[in-house]
mmCIF file of C-alpha atoms and ligand atoms in Angstrom:
data_model
loop_
_atom_site.group_PDB
_atom_site.id
_atom_site.type_symbol
_atom_site.label_atom_id
_atom_site.label_comp_id
_atom_site.label_asym_id
_atom_site.label_seq_id
_atom_site.Cartn_x
_atom_site.Cartn_y
_atom_site.Cartn_z
ATOM 1 C CA MET A 19 -200.737 64.177 -57.434
ATOM 2 C CA VAL A 20 -203.264 66.119 -59.260
ATOM 3 C CA ASN A 21 -207.523 64.661 -56.495
ATOM 4 C CA LEU A 22 -209.903 64.501 -60.368
ATOM 5 C CA HIS A 23 -212.292 64.681 -57.323
ATOM 6 C CA ALA A 24 -211.796 67.605 -57.085
ATOM 7 C CA LEU A 25 -211.668 68.691 -60.193
ATOM 8 C CA PRO A 26 -213.430 71.989 -61.222
ATOM 9 C CA ALA A 27 -216.507 71.339 -62.205
ATOM 10 C CA SER A 28 -216.469 72.746 -65.665
ATOM 11 C CA ALA A 29 -214.049 70.116 -66.460
ATOM 12 C CA LEU A 30 -216.399 67.774 -65.802
ATOM 13 C CA ARG A 31 -219.767 69.427 -66.857
ATOM 14 C CA GLY A 32 -220.830 67.516 -69.686
ATOM 15 C CA GLU A 33 -224.408 66.494 -71.464
ATOM 16 C CA GLY A 34 -225.073 64.071 -73.884
ATOM 17 C CA MET A 35 -222.245 63.193 -75.380
ATOM 18 C CA THR A 36 -219.556 64.475 -73.534
ATOM 19 C CA SER A 37 -221.447 63.112 -70.160
ATOM 20 C CA GLN A 38 -220.404 60.942 -67.414
ATOM 21 C CA ARG A 39 -222.620 58.235 -68.549
ATOM 22 C CA ALA A 40 -220.660 58.255 -72.432
ATOM 23 C CA ARG A 41 -217.375 57.929 -69.817
ATOM 24 C CA ASP A 42 -218.120 55.191 -68.158
ATOM 25 C CA ARG A 43 -219.916 53.516 -71.227
ATOM 26 C CA LEU A 44 -216.354 53.967 -72.893
ATOM 27 C CA VAL A 45 -215.342 52.081 -69.256
ATOM 28 C CA THR A 46 -217.157 49.159 -70.233
ATOM 29 C CA LYS A 47 -215.463 49.096 -73.743
ATOM 30 C CA LEU A 48 -211.441 49.470 -71.995
ATOM 31 C CA VAL A 49 -213.468 46.755 -69.271
ATOM 32 C CA GLU A 50 -214.519 44.143 -72.217
ATOM 33 C CA GLU A 51 -211.341 44.966 -74.205
ATOM 34 C CA GLY A 52 -208.614 43.141 -71.536
ATOM 35 C CA ILE A 53 -208.082 46.327 -69.550
ATOM 36 C CA ARG A 54 -208.232 45.782 -65.512
ATOM 37 C CA ASP A 55 -206.129 47.848 -63.604
ATOM 38 C CA GLU A 56 -208.783 49.741 -61.812
ATOM 39 C CA ARG A 57 -205.831 52.666 -61.039
ATOM 40 C CA VAL A 58 -206.035 53.022 -65.195
ATOM 41 C CA LEU A 59 -210.057 52.690 -65.316
ATOM 42 C CA GLU A 60 -210.603 55.437 -62.518
ATOM 43 C CA VAL A 61 -208.442 57.789 -64.607
ATOM 44 C CA ILE A 62 -210.757 57.420 -67.158
ATOM 45 C CA ARG A 63 -213.568 57.243 -65.932
ATOM 46 C CA GLN A 64 -213.006 60.896 -64.473
ATOM 47 C CA LEU A 65 -211.257 62.964 -66.440
ATOM 48 C CA PRO A 66 -213.016 64.831 -69.733
ATOM 49 C CA ARG A 67 -211.565 63.104 -72.563
ATOM 50 C CA HIS A 68 -213.482 66.078 -74.708
ATOM 51 C CA HIS A 69 -211.705 68.688 -73.217
ATOM 52 C CA PHE A 70 -208.509 67.819 -75.046
ATOM 53 C CA ILE A 71 -210.320 67.794 -78.918
ATOM 54 C CA ASP A 72 -211.524 70.173 -80.919
ATOM 55 C CA GLN A 73 -215.245 71.023 -80.025
ATOM 56 C CA ALA A 74 -216.614 69.740 -83.489
ATOM 57 C CA LEU A 75 -215.295 66.532 -82.787
ATOM 58 C CA HIS A 76 -216.487 67.045 -79.103
ATOM 59 C CA SER A 77 -219.223 63.686 -79.941
ATOM 60 C CA ARG A 78 -217.395 61.850 -80.705
ATOM 61 C CA ALA A 79 -214.609 62.315 -77.815
ATOM 62 C CA TYR A 80 -215.740 58.652 -75.678
ATOM 63 C CA GLU A 81 -215.044 56.185 -78.724
ATOM 64 C CA ASN A 82 -212.588 53.690 -78.413
ATOM 65 C CA THR A 83 -210.577 55.541 -81.539
ATOM 66 C CA ALA A 84 -207.692 58.046 -82.183
ATOM 67 C CA LEU A 85 -208.898 61.224 -83.630
ATOM 68 C CA PRO A 86 -207.477 63.846 -84.894
ATOM 69 C CA ILE A 87 -205.581 67.101 -83.626
ATOM 70 C CA GLY A 88 -204.162 69.373 -86.159
ATOM 71 C CA HIS A 89 -200.474 69.177 -87.705
ATOM 72 C CA GLY A 90 -201.192 65.814 -89.046
ATOM 73 C CA GLN A 91 -201.611 64.333 -84.981
ATOM 74 C CA THR A 92 -203.554 62.035 -83.163
ATOM 75 C CA ILE A 93 -204.589 61.842 -79.490
ATOM 76 C CA SER A 94 -204.267 57.782 -79.465
ATOM 77 C CA GLN A 95 -207.002 55.569 -78.813
ATOM 78 C CA PRO A 96 -208.294 55.184 -75.199
ATOM 79 C CA TRP A 97 -207.537 51.111 -75.717
ATOM 80 C CA ILE A 98 -204.004 52.185 -76.186
ATOM 81 C CA VAL A 99 -203.498 54.755 -73.015
ATOM 82 C CA ALA A 100 -204.477 52.718 -71.329
ATOM 83 C CA ARG A 101 -202.869 49.667 -71.911
ATOM 84 C CA MET A 102 -199.730 51.567 -72.143
ATOM 85 C CA THR A 103 -200.597 53.704 -68.367
ATOM 86 C CA GLU A 104 -200.764 49.632 -67.010
ATOM 87 C CA ALA A 105 -197.730 48.884 -68.929
ATOM 88 C CA LEU A 106 -195.946 50.842 -67.237
ATOM 89 C CA ILE A 107 -196.977 50.796 -63.337
ATOM 90 C CA GLU A 108 -197.711 47.095 -63.459
ATOM 91 C CA ARG A 109 -194.920 45.849 -60.734
ATOM 92 C CA GLU A 110 -194.609 49.131 -58.879
ATOM 93 C CA VAL A 111 -195.824 52.878 -59.523
ATOM 94 C CA PRO A 112 -192.765 54.600 -60.924
ATOM 95 C CA GLY A 113 -192.141 58.209 -58.951
ATOM 96 C CA ARG A 114 -191.380 60.336 -62.195
ATOM 97 C CA VAL A 115 -192.313 59.053 -65.342
ATOM 98 C CA LEU A 116 -191.168 61.084 -68.937
ATOM 99 C CA GLU A 117 -193.406 61.238 -71.675
ATOM 100 C CA ILE A 118 -192.414 62.083 -75.064
ATOM 101 C CA GLY A 119 -195.234 63.279 -77.072
ATOM 102 C CA THR A 120 -197.753 65.574 -75.498
ATOM 103 C CA GLY A 121 -200.263 66.230 -78.640
ATOM 104 C CA SER A 122 -203.148 67.143 -77.083
ATOM 105 C CA GLY A 123 -202.007 65.953 -73.106
ATOM 106 C CA TYR A 124 -204.504 63.360 -72.484
ATOM 107 C CA GLN A 125 -201.827 60.549 -71.846
ATOM 108 C CA ALA A 126 -199.741 62.649 -70.006
ATOM 109 C CA ALA A 127 -202.925 63.761 -67.862
ATOM 110 C CA VAL A 128 -204.107 59.898 -67.394
ATOM 111 C CA LEU A 129 -200.623 59.960 -66.566
ATOM 112 C CA ALA A 130 -201.234 62.445 -63.485
ATOM 113 C CA GLY A 131 -203.901 61.266 -62.370
ATOM 114 C CA ILE A 132 -201.639 58.268 -61.060
ATOM 115 C CA VAL A 133 -198.199 58.846 -60.530
ATOM 116 C CA PRO A 134 -196.533 61.438 -58.456
ATOM 117 C CA THR A 135 -194.080 63.600 -60.545
ATOM 118 C CA VAL A 136 -195.332 63.356 -64.828
ATOM 119 C CA TYR A 137 -193.070 65.604 -67.314
ATOM 120 C CA THR A 138 -193.671 65.893 -71.016
ATOM 121 C CA VAL A 139 -192.108 67.109 -74.124
ATOM 122 C CA GLU A 140 -193.415 68.032 -77.780
ATOM 123 C CA ARG A 141 -191.808 69.139 -80.706
ATOM 124 C CA ILE A 142 -194.951 71.115 -82.354
ATOM 125 C CA GLU A 143 -195.457 74.040 -79.872
ATOM 126 C CA GLU A 144 -198.853 74.746 -80.972
ATOM 127 C CA LEU A 145 -199.744 71.426 -79.507
ATOM 128 C CA LEU A 146 -197.902 71.803 -76.992
ATOM 129 C CA ARG A 147 -199.753 75.875 -75.552
ATOM 130 C CA GLN A 148 -202.496 74.130 -76.389
ATOM 131 C CA ALA A 149 -201.891 71.155 -74.459
ATOM 132 C CA ARG A 150 -200.987 73.464 -71.364
ATOM 133 C CA ARG A 151 -203.894 75.382 -71.637
ATOM 134 C CA ARG A 152 -205.734 72.362 -70.932
ATOM 135 C CA PHE A 153 -203.771 71.473 -68.207
ATOM 136 C CA ARG A 154 -203.787 74.970 -66.553
ATOM 137 C CA GLN A 155 -207.854 74.770 -67.363
ATOM 138 C CA LEU A 156 -207.852 70.948 -65.212
ATOM 139 C CA GLY A 157 -206.062 71.794 -61.833
ATOM 140 C CA ILE A 158 -203.705 69.823 -63.279
ATOM 141 C CA GLU A 159 -200.153 70.728 -60.818
ATOM 142 C CA ASN A 160 -197.114 67.379 -60.638
ATOM 143 C CA LEU A 161 -196.850 68.489 -64.782
ATOM 144 C CA ARG A 162 -194.105 69.769 -65.955
ATOM 145 C CA SER A 163 -193.768 70.478 -70.360
ATOM 146 C CA ARG A 164 -191.000 71.710 -72.785
ATOM 147 C CA HIS A 165 -190.660 71.711 -76.435
ATOM 148 C CA ASP A 166 -188.252 70.125 -77.694
ATOM 149 C CA ASP A 167 -187.264 67.193 -80.132
ATOM 150 C CA GLY A 168 -187.958 64.660 -76.994
ATOM 151 C CA LYS A 169 -185.621 62.207 -78.791
ATOM 152 C CA LEU A 170 -183.047 64.141 -76.608
ATOM 153 C CA GLY A 171 -185.374 63.600 -73.396
ATOM 154 C CA TRP A 172 -184.782 65.378 -70.975
ATOM 155 C CA GLU A 173 -181.376 65.288 -69.304
ATOM 156 C CA SER A 174 -181.783 68.064 -66.377
ATOM 157 C CA ASP A 175 -183.596 66.202 -65.100
ATOM 158 C CA ALA A 176 -183.061 62.662 -65.533
ATOM 159 C CA PRO A 177 -182.977 59.985 -64.748
ATOM 160 C CA PHE A 178 -186.199 58.499 -64.751
ATOM 161 C CA ASP A 179 -188.369 56.342 -63.611
ATOM 162 C CA ALA A 180 -190.082 55.429 -66.312
ATOM 163 C CA ILE A 181 -190.055 56.852 -69.843
ATOM 164 C CA ILE A 182 -193.385 56.704 -72.400
ATOM 165 C CA LEU A 183 -193.064 57.230 -75.994
ATOM 166 C CA THR A 184 -196.782 58.095 -77.845
ATOM 167 C CA ALA A 185 -194.688 58.643 -81.435
ATOM 168 C CA ALA A 186 -193.377 55.020 -83.235
ATOM 169 C CA GLY A 187 -189.009 54.932 -84.597
ATOM 170 C CA ASP A 188 -187.403 52.078 -86.109
ATOM 171 C CA ARG A 189 -185.353 52.335 -82.595
ATOM 172 C CA VAL A 190 -186.089 53.446 -78.958
ATOM 173 C CA PRO A 191 -183.611 56.243 -78.908
ATOM 174 C CA THR A 192 -180.172 55.615 -77.102
ATOM 175 C CA LYS A 193 -180.317 59.139 -75.457
ATOM 176 C CA LEU A 194 -183.653 57.612 -73.067
ATOM 177 C CA LEU A 195 -182.601 54.434 -72.302
ATOM 178 C CA ASP A 196 -179.484 56.558 -70.970
ATOM 179 C CA GLN A 197 -182.278 58.715 -68.905
ATOM 180 C CA LEU A 198 -184.185 56.036 -67.502
ATOM 181 C CA ARG A 199 -182.578 54.909 -63.634
ATOM 182 C CA PRO A 200 -181.226 51.742 -63.283
ATOM 183 C CA GLY A 201 -185.097 49.779 -62.243
ATOM 184 C CA GLY A 202 -186.566 51.809 -64.425
ATOM 185 C CA VAL A 203 -189.239 50.525 -67.059
ATOM 186 C CA LEU A 204 -189.817 52.123 -70.690
ATOM 187 C CA VAL A 205 -192.439 51.599 -73.388
ATOM 188 C CA ALA A 206 -192.868 52.586 -76.067
ATOM 189 C CA PRO A 207 -194.455 51.557 -80.022
ATOM 190 C CA VAL A 208 -191.563 50.638 -82.207
ATOM 191 C CA GLY A 209 -191.944 50.253 -86.214
ATOM 192 C CA GLY A 210 -191.928 51.885 -89.342
ATOM 193 C CA PRO A 211 -194.832 53.459 -91.177
ATOM 194 C CA SER A 212 -196.840 50.853 -91.375
ATOM 195 C CA GLN A 213 -196.198 48.330 -88.770
ATOM 196 C CA GLN A 214 -195.521 48.395 -84.995
ATOM 197 C CA LEU A 215 -194.915 46.720 -82.083
ATOM 198 C CA LEU A 216 -195.741 47.961 -78.232
ATOM 199 C CA VAL A 217 -192.642 47.329 -76.570
ATOM 200 C CA ARG A 218 -191.192 47.346 -72.539
ATOM 201 C CA LEU A 219 -187.851 47.122 -71.992
ATOM 202 C CA ARG A 220 -186.734 47.041 -68.628
ATOM 203 C CA LYS A 221 -183.614 48.143 -67.672
ATOM 204 C CA GLY A 222 -181.621 45.677 -64.910
ATOM 205 C CA ASP A 223 -179.603 47.785 -62.024
ATOM 206 C CA ASP A 224 -176.254 46.450 -63.476
ATOM 207 C CA GLY A 225 -177.112 48.694 -66.480
ATOM 208 C CA THR A 226 -178.815 45.428 -69.084
ATOM 209 C CA VAL A 227 -181.990 45.645 -71.120
ATOM 210 C CA VAL A 228 -184.971 43.577 -71.118
ATOM 211 C CA ARG A 229 -187.596 43.496 -73.891
ATOM 212 C CA GLU A 230 -190.988 42.874 -74.067
ATOM 213 C CA GLU A 231 -193.083 42.459 -76.841
ATOM 214 C CA LEU A 232 -196.667 43.525 -76.079
ATOM 215 C CA GLY A 233 -198.752 43.616 -79.287
ATOM 216 C CA PRO A 234 -199.316 44.846 -82.816
ATOM 217 C CA VAL A 235 -200.354 48.493 -82.434
ATOM 218 C CA SER A 236 -199.986 51.912 -84.851
ATOM 219 C CA PHE A 237 -198.847 55.576 -83.684
ATOM 220 C CA VAL A 238 -197.795 58.324 -85.922
ATOM 221 C CA PRO A 239 -194.368 58.747 -86.622
ATOM 222 C CA LEU A 240 -190.926 59.559 -83.473
ATOM 223 C CA LEU A 241 -189.043 62.615 -85.438
ATOM 224 C CA GLY A 242 -186.630 64.637 -85.264
ATOM 225 C CA GLY A 243 -185.546 68.665 -85.094
ATOM 226 C CA ILE A 244 -188.243 71.397 -83.419
ATOM 227 C CA GLY A 245 -191.502 72.413 -85.671
HETATM 228 N N1 SAH B 22 -199.216 61.177 -76.339
HETATM 229 C C1 SAH B 22 -200.831 62.352 -77.016
HETATM 230 C C2 SAH B 22 -200.320 61.341 -79.003
HETATM 231 C C3 SAH B 22 -199.788 62.269 -79.511
HETATM 232 S S1 SAH B 22 -199.619 61.349 -81.064
HETATM 233 C C4 SAH B 22 -202.204 62.399 -76.724
HETATM 234 O O1 SAH B 22 -202.530 61.810 -75.598
HETATM 235 O O2 SAH B 22 -202.031 63.043 -77.317
HETATM 236 C C5 SAH B 22 -198.100 61.746 -80.272
HETATM 237 C C6 SAH B 22 -197.292 63.079 -80.377
HETATM 238 O O3 SAH B 22 -195.787 62.759 -81.029
HETATM 239 C C7 SAH B 22 -197.328 64.380 -81.817
HETATM 240 O O4 SAH B 22 -198.065 65.111 -80.778
HETATM 241 C C8 SAH B 22 -195.967 63.939 -82.101
HETATM 242 O O5 SAH B 22 -196.139 65.901 -82.698
HETATM 243 C C9 SAH B 22 -195.099 64.410 -81.501
HETATM 244 N N2 SAH B 22 -193.769 63.813 -81.522
HETATM 245 C C10 SAH B 22 -193.337 63.715 -82.923
HETATM 246 N N3 SAH B 22 -192.131 63.150 -82.266
HETATM 247 C C11 SAH B 22 -191.475 64.061 -81.282
HETATM 248 C C12 SAH B 22 -190.154 64.266 -81.356
HETATM 249 N N4 SAH B 22 -189.142 63.342 -81.597
HETATM 250 N N5 SAH B 22 -189.922 64.533 -79.620
HETATM 251 C C13 SAH B 22 -191.391 65.160 -79.574
HETATM 252 N N6 SAH B 22 -192.147 64.914 -80.148
HETATM 253 C C14 SAH B 22 -192.609 63.916 -80.916
#
């Protein structure tokens, strides 16, 4: 598991808008907006989000907003990263988590600070290349990534204890539910381009799925194929 206390100084260095104080202020805001899980708050307090976005946007890195990362995609809003992570680890910390939609790599890095092993899949090769460079620079080693259509999951390493989708489709792809172990949990935005709900699915030991609605959200679409 990544030890954020051992991050290279260069990764944590920041001044003004990218400083520790800016991260602390973001965490205060997240607490005000209902995030309670200390494990999640601690990772967000330590992980340099500015490292996951273009330099031109560094001054906005610790605002509680989604930001563009190129290719028409966005790094998710910190609140939603926190909420989804909380929803995923609430009952127990899963051993192996599969993320669909690496994007900037921020959500994957947050997970890597909490769970033993993270698998992440991205369909846009250039975004994945940049995310991998960031993982390397931050010394994150408990994470495997792959360029593929995430709707297919990661068959060779299934089943997973938890699955998180960070792009929205009309429904959760069957292959992903198939790759969730009995007792596992899946968190995903579900819906069309204008209206989506964050849902949590729990797979019972007998394979039945229980669905919970966690509230309205807004994500980029889950697309097919690779880019
Ligand atoms: N978790 C990301 C959020 C990125 S936005 C972060 O923390 O920055 C969602 C990402 O999902 C985009 O990068 C998009 O390219 C990717 N995506 C959309 N459909 C996909 C699919 N079928 N397979 C893999 N990635 C997909």
